[in-house]
Short mmCIF file of C-alpha atoms in Angstrom, two decimals:
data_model
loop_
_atom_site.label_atom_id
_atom_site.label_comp_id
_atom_site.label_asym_id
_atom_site.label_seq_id
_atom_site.Cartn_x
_atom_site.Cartn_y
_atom_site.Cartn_z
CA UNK T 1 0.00 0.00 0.00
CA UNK T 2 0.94 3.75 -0.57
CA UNK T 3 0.72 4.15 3.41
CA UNK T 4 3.08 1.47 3.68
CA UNK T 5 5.37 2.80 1.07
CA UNK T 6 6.05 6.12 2.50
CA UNK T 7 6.36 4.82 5.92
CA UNK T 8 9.47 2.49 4.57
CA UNK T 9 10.87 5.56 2.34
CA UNK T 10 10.69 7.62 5.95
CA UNK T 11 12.36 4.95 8.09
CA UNK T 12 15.33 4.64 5.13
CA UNK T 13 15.42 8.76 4.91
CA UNK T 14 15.97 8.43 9.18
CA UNK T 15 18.46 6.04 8.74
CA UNK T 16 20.49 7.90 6.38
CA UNK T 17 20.05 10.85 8.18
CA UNK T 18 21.37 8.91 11.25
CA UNK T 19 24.65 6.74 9.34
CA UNK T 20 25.09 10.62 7.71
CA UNK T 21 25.34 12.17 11.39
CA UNK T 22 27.47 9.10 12.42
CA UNK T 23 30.36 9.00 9.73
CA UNK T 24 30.57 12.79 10.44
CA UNK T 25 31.07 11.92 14.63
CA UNK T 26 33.39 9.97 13.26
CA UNK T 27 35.29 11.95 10.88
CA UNK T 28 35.77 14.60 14.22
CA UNK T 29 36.77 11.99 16.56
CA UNK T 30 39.59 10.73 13.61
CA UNK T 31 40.34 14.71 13.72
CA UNK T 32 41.00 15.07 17.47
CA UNK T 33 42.97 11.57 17.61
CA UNK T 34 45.14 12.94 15.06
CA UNK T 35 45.63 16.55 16.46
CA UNK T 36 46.04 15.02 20.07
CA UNK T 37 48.95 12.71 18.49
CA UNK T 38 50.36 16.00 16.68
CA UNK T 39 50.32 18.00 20.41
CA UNK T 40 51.97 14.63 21.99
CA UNK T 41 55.31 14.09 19.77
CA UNK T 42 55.52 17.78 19.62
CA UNK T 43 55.63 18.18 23.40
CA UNK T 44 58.23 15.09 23.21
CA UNK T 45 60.24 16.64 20.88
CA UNK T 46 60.02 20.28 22.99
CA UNK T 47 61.27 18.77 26.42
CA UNK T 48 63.76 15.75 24.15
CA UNK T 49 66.66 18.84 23.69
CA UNK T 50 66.55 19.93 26.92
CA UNK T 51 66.08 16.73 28.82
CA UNK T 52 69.50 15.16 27.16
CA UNK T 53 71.39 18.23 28.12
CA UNK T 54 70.59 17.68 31.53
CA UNK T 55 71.55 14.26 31.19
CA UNK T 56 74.79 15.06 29.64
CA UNK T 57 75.63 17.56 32.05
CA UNK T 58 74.75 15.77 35.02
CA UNK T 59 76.88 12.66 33.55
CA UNK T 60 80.13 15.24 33.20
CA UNK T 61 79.50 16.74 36.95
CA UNK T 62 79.32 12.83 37.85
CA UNK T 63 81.89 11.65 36.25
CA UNK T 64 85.08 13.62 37.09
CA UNK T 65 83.61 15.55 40.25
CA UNK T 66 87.53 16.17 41.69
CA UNK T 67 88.85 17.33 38.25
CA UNK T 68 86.33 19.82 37.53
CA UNK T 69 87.15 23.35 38.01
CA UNK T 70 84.96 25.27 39.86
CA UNK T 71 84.18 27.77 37.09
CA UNK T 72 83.41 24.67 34.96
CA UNK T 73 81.25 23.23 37.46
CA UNK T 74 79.29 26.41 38.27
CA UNK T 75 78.81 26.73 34.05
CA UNK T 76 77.13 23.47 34.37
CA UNK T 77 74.84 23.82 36.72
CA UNK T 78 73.94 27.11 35.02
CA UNK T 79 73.21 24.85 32.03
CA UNK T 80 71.45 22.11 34.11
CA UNK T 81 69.09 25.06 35.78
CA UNK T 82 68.88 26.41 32.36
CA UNK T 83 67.20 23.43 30.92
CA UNK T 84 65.20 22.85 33.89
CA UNK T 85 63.69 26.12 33.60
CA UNK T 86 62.96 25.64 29.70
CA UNK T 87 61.58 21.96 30.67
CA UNK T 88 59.30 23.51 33.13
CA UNK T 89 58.43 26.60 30.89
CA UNK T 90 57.34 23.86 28.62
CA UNK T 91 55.02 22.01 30.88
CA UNK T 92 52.99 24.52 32.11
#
C-alpha cells in the first residue's frame, strides 16, 4: 500500500540521516585523535633537547667531580638550571 510505502521511504530517509550524522562523529573523533597525536610528539620533541642536556651535564658533573674546576662546574649547573627552567616553561 501507498501508506506502507512512505512509511518504509521515511524509516530509510531516518536512517540515512542517522549513518550521515554518524560517519561525520566519526570523521571529528579521527580529527582530534590525530591533532592530540600531533600535540603529543611535539611536546616530546620540545622537552627531548633539553632533557639530554641535563643528562649530559649531570653525567660530566658525575663523572670527574675532583677534576672539575669550579668555574666549569658552576657553568654546568647554570646549564642544568637552564634546561630545567625551559623543561618547566614547557610544561605549564
Amino acid at each position: 500500500s501507498i501508506a506502507a510505502l512512505r512509511s518504509a521511504d521515511q524509516r530509510r530517509d531516518a536512517l540515512q540521516r542517522v549513518e550521515a550524522h554518524m560517519r561525520l562523529e566519526a570523521a571529528q573523533v579521527s580529527a582530534a585523535m590525530q591533532a592530540r597525536s600531533r600535540l603529543i610528539r611535539t611536546v616530546m620533541h620540545d622537552l627531548r633537547s633539553p632533557l639530554l642536556a641535563v643528562l649530559s651535564v649531570s653525567t660530566s658533573l658525575l663523572r670527574d667531580p675532583h677534576h672539575t674546576t669550579l668555574g666549569s662546574k658552576r657553568s654546568l649547573l647554570e646549564s642544568l638550571a637552564s634546561c630545567c627552567t625551559l623543561m618547566e616553561h614547557i610544561i605549564s
